[in-house]
Short mmCIF file of C-alpha atoms in Angstrom, two decimals:
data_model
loop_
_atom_site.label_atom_id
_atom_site.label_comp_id
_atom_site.label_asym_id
_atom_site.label_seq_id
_atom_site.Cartn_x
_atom_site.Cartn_y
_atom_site.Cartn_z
CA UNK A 1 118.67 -93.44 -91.48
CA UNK A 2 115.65 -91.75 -93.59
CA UNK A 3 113.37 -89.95 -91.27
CA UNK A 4 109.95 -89.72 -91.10
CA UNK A 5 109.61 -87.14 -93.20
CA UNK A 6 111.69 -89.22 -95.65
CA UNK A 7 113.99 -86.06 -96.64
CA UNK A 8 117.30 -87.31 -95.08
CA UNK A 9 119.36 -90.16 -95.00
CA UNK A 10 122.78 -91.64 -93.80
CA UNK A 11 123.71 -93.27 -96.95
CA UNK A 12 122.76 -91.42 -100.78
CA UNK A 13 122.60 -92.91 -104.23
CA UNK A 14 123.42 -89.55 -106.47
CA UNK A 15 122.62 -90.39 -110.13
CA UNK A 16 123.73 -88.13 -112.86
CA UNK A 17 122.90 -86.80 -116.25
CA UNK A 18 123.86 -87.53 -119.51
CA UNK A 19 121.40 -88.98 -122.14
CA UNK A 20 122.32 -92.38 -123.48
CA UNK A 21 125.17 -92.93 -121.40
CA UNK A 22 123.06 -93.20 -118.68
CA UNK A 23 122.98 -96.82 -119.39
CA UNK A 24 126.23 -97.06 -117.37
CA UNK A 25 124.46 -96.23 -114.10
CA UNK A 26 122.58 -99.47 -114.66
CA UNK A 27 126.36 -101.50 -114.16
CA UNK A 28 127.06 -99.43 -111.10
CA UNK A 29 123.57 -100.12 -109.58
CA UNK A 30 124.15 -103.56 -110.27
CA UNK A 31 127.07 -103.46 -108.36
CA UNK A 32 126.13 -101.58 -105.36
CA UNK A 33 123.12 -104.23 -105.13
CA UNK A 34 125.47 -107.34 -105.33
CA UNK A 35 127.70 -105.77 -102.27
CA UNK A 36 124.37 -104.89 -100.14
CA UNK A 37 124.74 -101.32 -100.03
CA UNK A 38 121.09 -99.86 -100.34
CA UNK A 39 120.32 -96.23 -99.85
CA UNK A 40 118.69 -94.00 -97.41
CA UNK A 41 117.67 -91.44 -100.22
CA UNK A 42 118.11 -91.34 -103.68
CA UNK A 43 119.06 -88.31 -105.99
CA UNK A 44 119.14 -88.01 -109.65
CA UNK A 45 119.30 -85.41 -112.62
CA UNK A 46 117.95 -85.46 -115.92
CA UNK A 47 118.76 -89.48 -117.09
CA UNK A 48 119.84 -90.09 -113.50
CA UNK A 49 116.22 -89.17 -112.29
CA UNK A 50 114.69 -91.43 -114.96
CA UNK A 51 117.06 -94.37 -113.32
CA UNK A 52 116.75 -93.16 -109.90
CA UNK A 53 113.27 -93.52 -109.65
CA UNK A 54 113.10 -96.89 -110.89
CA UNK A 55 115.89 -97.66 -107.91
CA UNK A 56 113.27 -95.84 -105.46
CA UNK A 57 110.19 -97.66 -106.63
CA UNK A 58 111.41 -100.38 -104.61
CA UNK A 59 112.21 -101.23 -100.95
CA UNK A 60 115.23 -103.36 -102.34
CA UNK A 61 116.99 -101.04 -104.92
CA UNK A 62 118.96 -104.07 -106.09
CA UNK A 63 114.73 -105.72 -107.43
CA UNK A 64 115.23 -102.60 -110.48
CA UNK A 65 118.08 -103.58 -111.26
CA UNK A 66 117.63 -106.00 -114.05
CA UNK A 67 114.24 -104.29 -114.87
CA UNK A 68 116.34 -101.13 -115.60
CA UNK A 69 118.77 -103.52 -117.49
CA UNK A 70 115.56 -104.08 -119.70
CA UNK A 71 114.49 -100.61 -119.93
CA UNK A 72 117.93 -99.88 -121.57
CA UNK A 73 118.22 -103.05 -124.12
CA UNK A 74 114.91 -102.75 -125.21
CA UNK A 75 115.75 -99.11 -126.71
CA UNK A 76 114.16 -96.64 -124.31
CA UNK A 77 117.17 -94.39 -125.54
CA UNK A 78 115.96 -95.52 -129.12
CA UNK A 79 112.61 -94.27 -127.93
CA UNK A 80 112.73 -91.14 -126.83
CA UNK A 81 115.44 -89.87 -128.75
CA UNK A 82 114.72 -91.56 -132.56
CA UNK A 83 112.67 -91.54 -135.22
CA UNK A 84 113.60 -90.37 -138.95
CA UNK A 85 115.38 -86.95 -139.96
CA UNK A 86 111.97 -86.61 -141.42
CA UNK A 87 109.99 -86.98 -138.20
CA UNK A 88 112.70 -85.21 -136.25
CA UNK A 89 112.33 -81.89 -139.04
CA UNK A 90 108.67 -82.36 -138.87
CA UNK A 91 108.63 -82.64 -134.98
CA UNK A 92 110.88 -79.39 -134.99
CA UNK A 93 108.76 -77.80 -137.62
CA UNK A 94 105.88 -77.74 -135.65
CA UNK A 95 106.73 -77.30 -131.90
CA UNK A 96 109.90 -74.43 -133.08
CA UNK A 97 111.81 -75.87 -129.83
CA UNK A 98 112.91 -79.20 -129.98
CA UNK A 99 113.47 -82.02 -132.47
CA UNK A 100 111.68 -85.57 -130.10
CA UNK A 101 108.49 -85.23 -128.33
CA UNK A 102 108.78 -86.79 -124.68
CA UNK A 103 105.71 -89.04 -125.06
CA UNK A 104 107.67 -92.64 -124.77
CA UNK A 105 109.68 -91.25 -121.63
CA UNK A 106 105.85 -90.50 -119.94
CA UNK A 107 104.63 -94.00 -120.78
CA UNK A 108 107.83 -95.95 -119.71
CA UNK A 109 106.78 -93.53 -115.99
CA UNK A 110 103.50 -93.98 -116.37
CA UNK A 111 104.55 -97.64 -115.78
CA UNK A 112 105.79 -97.15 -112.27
CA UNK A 113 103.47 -98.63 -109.69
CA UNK A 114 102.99 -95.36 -107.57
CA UNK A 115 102.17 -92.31 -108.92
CA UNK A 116 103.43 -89.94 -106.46
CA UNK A 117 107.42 -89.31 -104.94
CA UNK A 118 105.86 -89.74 -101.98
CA UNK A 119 104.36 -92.77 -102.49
CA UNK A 120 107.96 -94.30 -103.44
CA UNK A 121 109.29 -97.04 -101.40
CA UNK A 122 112.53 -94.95 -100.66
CA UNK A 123 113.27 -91.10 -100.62
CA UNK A 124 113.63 -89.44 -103.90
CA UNK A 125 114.21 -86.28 -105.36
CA UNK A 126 115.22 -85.03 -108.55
CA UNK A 127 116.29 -81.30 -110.31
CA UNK A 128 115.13 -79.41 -112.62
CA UNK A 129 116.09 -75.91 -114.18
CA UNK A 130 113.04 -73.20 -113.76
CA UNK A 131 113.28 -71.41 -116.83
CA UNK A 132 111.17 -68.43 -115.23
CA UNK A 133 113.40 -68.04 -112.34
CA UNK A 134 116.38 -69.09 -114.01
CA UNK A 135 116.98 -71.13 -110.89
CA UNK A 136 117.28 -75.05 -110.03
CA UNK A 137 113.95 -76.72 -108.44
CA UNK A 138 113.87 -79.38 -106.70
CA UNK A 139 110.79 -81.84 -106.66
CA UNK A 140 110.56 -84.31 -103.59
CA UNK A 141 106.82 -85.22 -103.93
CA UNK A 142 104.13 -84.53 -105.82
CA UNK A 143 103.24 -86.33 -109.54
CA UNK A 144 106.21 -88.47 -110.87
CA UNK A 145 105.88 -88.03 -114.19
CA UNK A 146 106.07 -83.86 -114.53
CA UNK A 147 108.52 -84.13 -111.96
CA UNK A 148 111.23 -86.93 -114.18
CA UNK A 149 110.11 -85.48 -117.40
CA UNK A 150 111.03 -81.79 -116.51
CA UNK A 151 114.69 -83.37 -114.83
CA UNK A 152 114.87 -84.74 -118.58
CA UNK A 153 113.81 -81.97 -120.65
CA UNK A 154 117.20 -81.86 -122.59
CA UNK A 155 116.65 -77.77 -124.38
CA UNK A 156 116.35 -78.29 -128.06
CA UNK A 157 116.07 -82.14 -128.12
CA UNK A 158 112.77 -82.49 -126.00
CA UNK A 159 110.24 -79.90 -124.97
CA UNK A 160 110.30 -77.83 -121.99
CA UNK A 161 108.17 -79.10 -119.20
CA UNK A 162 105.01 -77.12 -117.58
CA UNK A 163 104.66 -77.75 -113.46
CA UNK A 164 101.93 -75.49 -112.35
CA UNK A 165 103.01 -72.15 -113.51
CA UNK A 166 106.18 -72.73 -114.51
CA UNK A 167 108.31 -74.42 -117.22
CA UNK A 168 111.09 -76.68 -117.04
CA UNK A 169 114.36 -77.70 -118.74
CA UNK A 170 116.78 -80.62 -118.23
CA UNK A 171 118.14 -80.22 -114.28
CA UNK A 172 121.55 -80.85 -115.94
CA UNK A 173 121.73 -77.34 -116.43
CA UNK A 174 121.86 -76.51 -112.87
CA UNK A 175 122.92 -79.59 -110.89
CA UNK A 176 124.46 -82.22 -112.95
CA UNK A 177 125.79 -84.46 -110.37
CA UNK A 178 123.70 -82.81 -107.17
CA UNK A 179 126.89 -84.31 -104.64
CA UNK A 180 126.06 -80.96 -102.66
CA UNK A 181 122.03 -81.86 -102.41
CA UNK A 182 122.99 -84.81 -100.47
CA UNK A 183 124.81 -82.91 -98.23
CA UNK A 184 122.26 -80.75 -97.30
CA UNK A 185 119.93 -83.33 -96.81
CA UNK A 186 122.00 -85.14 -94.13
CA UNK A 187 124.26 -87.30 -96.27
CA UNK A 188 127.23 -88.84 -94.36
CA UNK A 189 127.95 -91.83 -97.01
CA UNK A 190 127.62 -90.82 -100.97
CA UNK A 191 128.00 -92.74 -103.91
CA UNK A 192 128.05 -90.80 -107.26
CA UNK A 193 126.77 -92.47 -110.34
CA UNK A 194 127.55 -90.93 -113.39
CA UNK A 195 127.98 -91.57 -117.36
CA UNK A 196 131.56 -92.30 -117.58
CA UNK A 197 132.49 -88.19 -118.86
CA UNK A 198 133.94 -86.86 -115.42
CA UNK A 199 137.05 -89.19 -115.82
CA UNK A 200 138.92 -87.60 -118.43
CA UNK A 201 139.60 -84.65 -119.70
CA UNK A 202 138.01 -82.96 -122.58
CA UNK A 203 139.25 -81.98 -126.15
CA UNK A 204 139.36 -79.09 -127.80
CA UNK A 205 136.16 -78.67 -130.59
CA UNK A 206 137.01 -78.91 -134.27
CA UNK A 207 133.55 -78.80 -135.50
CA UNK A 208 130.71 -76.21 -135.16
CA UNK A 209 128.36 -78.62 -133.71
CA UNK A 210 130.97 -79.72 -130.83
CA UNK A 211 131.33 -76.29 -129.54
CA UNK A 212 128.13 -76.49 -127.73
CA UNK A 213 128.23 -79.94 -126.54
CA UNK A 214 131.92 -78.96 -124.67
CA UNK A 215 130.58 -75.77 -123.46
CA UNK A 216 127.82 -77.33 -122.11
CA UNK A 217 130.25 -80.55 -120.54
CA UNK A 218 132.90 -77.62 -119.33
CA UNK A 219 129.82 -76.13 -116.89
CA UNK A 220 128.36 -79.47 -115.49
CA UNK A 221 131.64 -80.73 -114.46
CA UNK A 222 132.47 -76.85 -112.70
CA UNK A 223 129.74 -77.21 -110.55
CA UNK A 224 130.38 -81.11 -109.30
CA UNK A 225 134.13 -80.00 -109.18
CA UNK A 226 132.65 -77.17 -106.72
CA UNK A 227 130.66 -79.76 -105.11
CA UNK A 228 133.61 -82.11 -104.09
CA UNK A 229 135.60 -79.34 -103.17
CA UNK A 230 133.18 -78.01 -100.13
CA UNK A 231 132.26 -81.97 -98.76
CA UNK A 232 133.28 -82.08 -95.16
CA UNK A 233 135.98 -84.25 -93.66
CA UNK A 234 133.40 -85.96 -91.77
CA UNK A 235 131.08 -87.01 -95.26
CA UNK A 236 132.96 -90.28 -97.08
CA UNK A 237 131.94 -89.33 -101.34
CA UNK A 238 132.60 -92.49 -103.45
CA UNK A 239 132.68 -91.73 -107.42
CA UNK A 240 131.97 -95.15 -108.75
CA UNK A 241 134.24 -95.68 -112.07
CA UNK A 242 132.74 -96.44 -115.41
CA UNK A 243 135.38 -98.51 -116.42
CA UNK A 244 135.97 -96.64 -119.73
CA UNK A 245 138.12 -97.93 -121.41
CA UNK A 246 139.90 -94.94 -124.34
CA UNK A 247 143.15 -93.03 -124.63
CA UNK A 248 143.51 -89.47 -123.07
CA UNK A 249 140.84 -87.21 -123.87
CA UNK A 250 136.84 -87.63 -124.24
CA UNK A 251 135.93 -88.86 -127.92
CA UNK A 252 133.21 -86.35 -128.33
CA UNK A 253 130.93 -89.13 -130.36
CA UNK A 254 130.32 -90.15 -127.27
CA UNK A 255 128.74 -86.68 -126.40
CA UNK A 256 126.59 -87.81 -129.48
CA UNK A 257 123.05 -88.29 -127.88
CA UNK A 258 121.42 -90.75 -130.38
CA UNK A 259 124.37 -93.63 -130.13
CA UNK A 260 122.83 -96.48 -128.66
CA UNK A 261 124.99 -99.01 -130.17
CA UNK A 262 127.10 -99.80 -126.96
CA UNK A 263 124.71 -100.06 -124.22
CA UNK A 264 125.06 -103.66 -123.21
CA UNK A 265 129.28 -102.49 -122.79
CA UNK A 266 128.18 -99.48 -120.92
CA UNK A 267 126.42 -101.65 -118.41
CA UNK A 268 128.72 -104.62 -118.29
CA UNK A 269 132.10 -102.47 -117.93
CA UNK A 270 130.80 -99.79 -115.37
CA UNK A 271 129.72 -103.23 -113.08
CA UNK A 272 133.09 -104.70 -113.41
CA UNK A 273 134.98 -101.39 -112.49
CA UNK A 274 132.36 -100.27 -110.12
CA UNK A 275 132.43 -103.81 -108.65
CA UNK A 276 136.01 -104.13 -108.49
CA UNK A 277 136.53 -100.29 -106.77
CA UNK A 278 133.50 -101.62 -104.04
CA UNK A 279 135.28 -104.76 -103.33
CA UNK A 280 138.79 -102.42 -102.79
CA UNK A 281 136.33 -100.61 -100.50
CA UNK A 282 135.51 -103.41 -98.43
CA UNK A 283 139.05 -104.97 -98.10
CA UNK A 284 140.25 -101.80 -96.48
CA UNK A 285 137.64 -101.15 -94.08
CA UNK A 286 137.99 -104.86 -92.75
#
C-alpha cells in the first residue's frame, strides 16, 4: 500500500492525455468506483492530471466521480478551450504563442479544497515537459495549480507554464500515458485510463492541418507502446476500453480539440465497456 512518504503504491490509477476526450476517463472512473477498486497512487498527464487530481482530492476516489461528471457537462472543455475566432485571433495577437488563455482551468483548481499535492487525500503526481531542459518533470508536491496547469499547457492552444525558473508545456509531449512512472514507483496492479485513441489505428492525413495532429498521436502512442513492452511478468496492466464505437481507423475530427458535442456518450460508453471488461475481470479471478 502507499507509504509514508506517499510515493508508492500497490494498486495505480494512470490517467492520460488528450483534451476533450478526456471526458471518457470520467466513465472509466465511474466504473472502477462501482467495482471498489480504489488506488494507492494516482498518475495523470495533461487532461488526465486535471481528472486525476479531482480523483485524489478525496479519500474515496469513487466521491469525484459525479463531481467530475459535472465538471465535464457544465463545459469546462467549452471553457478553456472557446471563445470567438475573434477572441481566439485577439488572444493569439497579443500573447504570439497560443490562441486560449488558461484562466478558467486555474479557477475550476483553485476550487479544490487543498492547495498543495501533498495535502491530497491520496498520492498524486502529474508530468510536464521542461521546455529548458527539453526533458519530462515530474511534480509530486508542491502548489496544485502550476503543477496541473503546466501538465495541461497544450503548445499553441494555451500558454506555456512558469514553475520557478522554468517553463512548461503539456506533459503529453513526454509521457502521454506514464504506464512506466507507475512502475517505478512500486506499481504491481495498473489501470490505464485513456481517451479512447490507443484502440485503433490511425489514418493517413489528407489535409495540412491533420499532419500535425497524427505526428503528434504517432509519438504519444510510441512511447506507451514502449511502456507496455518493458512491464514485468510480475506487474498485472489493465487498459480500460472506451467503448468506441467506429469502423477501422481513427476519424481524425475526433483529434479536433474544440468538439464538445459528445461528452455525455464519451462518459456513458467508456462506463459500459470499462464496466463490462472489470466485471470479465472479476469472473476469472473467482
Amino acid at each position: 500500500m502507499a507509504g509514508e512518504d506517499g510515493q508508492a503504491g500497490e494498486v495505480a490509477f494512470v490517467l492520460g492525455g488528450g483534451g476533450v476526450l478526456g471526458a471518457h476517463e470520467v466513465g472509466m472512473l465511474q466504473a472502477l468506483a462501482e467495482a471498489g477498486i480504489r488506488p494507492d497512487l494516482v498518475l495523470g498527464t495533461s487532461v488526465g492530471a486535471l481528472n486525476g487530481v479531482f480523483v485524489a482530492a478525496h479519500r474515496d476516489p469513487g466521491a469525484a466521480v459525479p463531481e467530475l461528471a459535472a465538471v465535464w457537462r457544465e463545459g469546462v472543455a467549452a471553457e478553456a478551450f472557446g471563445g470567438s475566432l475573434f477572441g481566439r485571433v485577439r488572444t493569439l495577437a497579443r500573447s504570439g504563442t497560443h490562441l486560449h488563455s488558461n484562466e478558467s482551468l486555474r479557477a475550476l483548481l483553485e476550487g479544490l479544497p487543498v492547495q498543495r499535492i501533498e495535502e491530497l487525500a491520496l498520492p498524486f503526481q502529474c508530468v510536464a515537459a521542461s521546455i529548458e531542459r527539453a526533458a519530462a518533470h515530474w511534480f509530486s508536491a508542491g502548489p496544485i495549480v502550476p503543477a496541473v496547469l503546466a501538465s495541461a499547457a497544450v503548445p499553441g492552444l494555451l500558454p506555456p507554464v512558469r514553475v520557478g525558473d522554468e517553463h512548461f508545456f503539456d506533459g503529453g509531449l513526454v509521457h502521454s500515458i506514464p504506464v512506466g512512472r507507475a512502475l517505478e514507483q512500486g506499481a504491481r496492479t495498473v489501470y490505464v485510463l485513456h481517451v479512447g485513441r490507443i484502440e485503433r489505428p490511425l489514418q493517413v492525413p489528407t489535409r495540412p492541418w491533420e499532419v500535425g495532429l497524427v505526428a503528434f498521436e504517432i509519438a504519444r502512442r510510441y512511447r506507451f507502446a514502449e511502456d507496455m513492452a518493458a512491464v514485468p511478468p510480475e506487474v498485472t496492466v489493465h487498459i480500460l476500453p472506451a467503448g468506441a464505437d467506429a469502423p477501422p481507423g481513427v476519424d481524425l475530427s475526433q483529434l479536433r480539440y474544440r468538439d464538445t458535442s459528445r461528452v455525455d456518450e464519451h462518459i456513458q460508453r467508456a462506463y459500459e465497456a470499462s464496466a463490462a471488461y472489470l466485471a470479465g475481470v472479476s469472473e476469472r479471478a473467482g
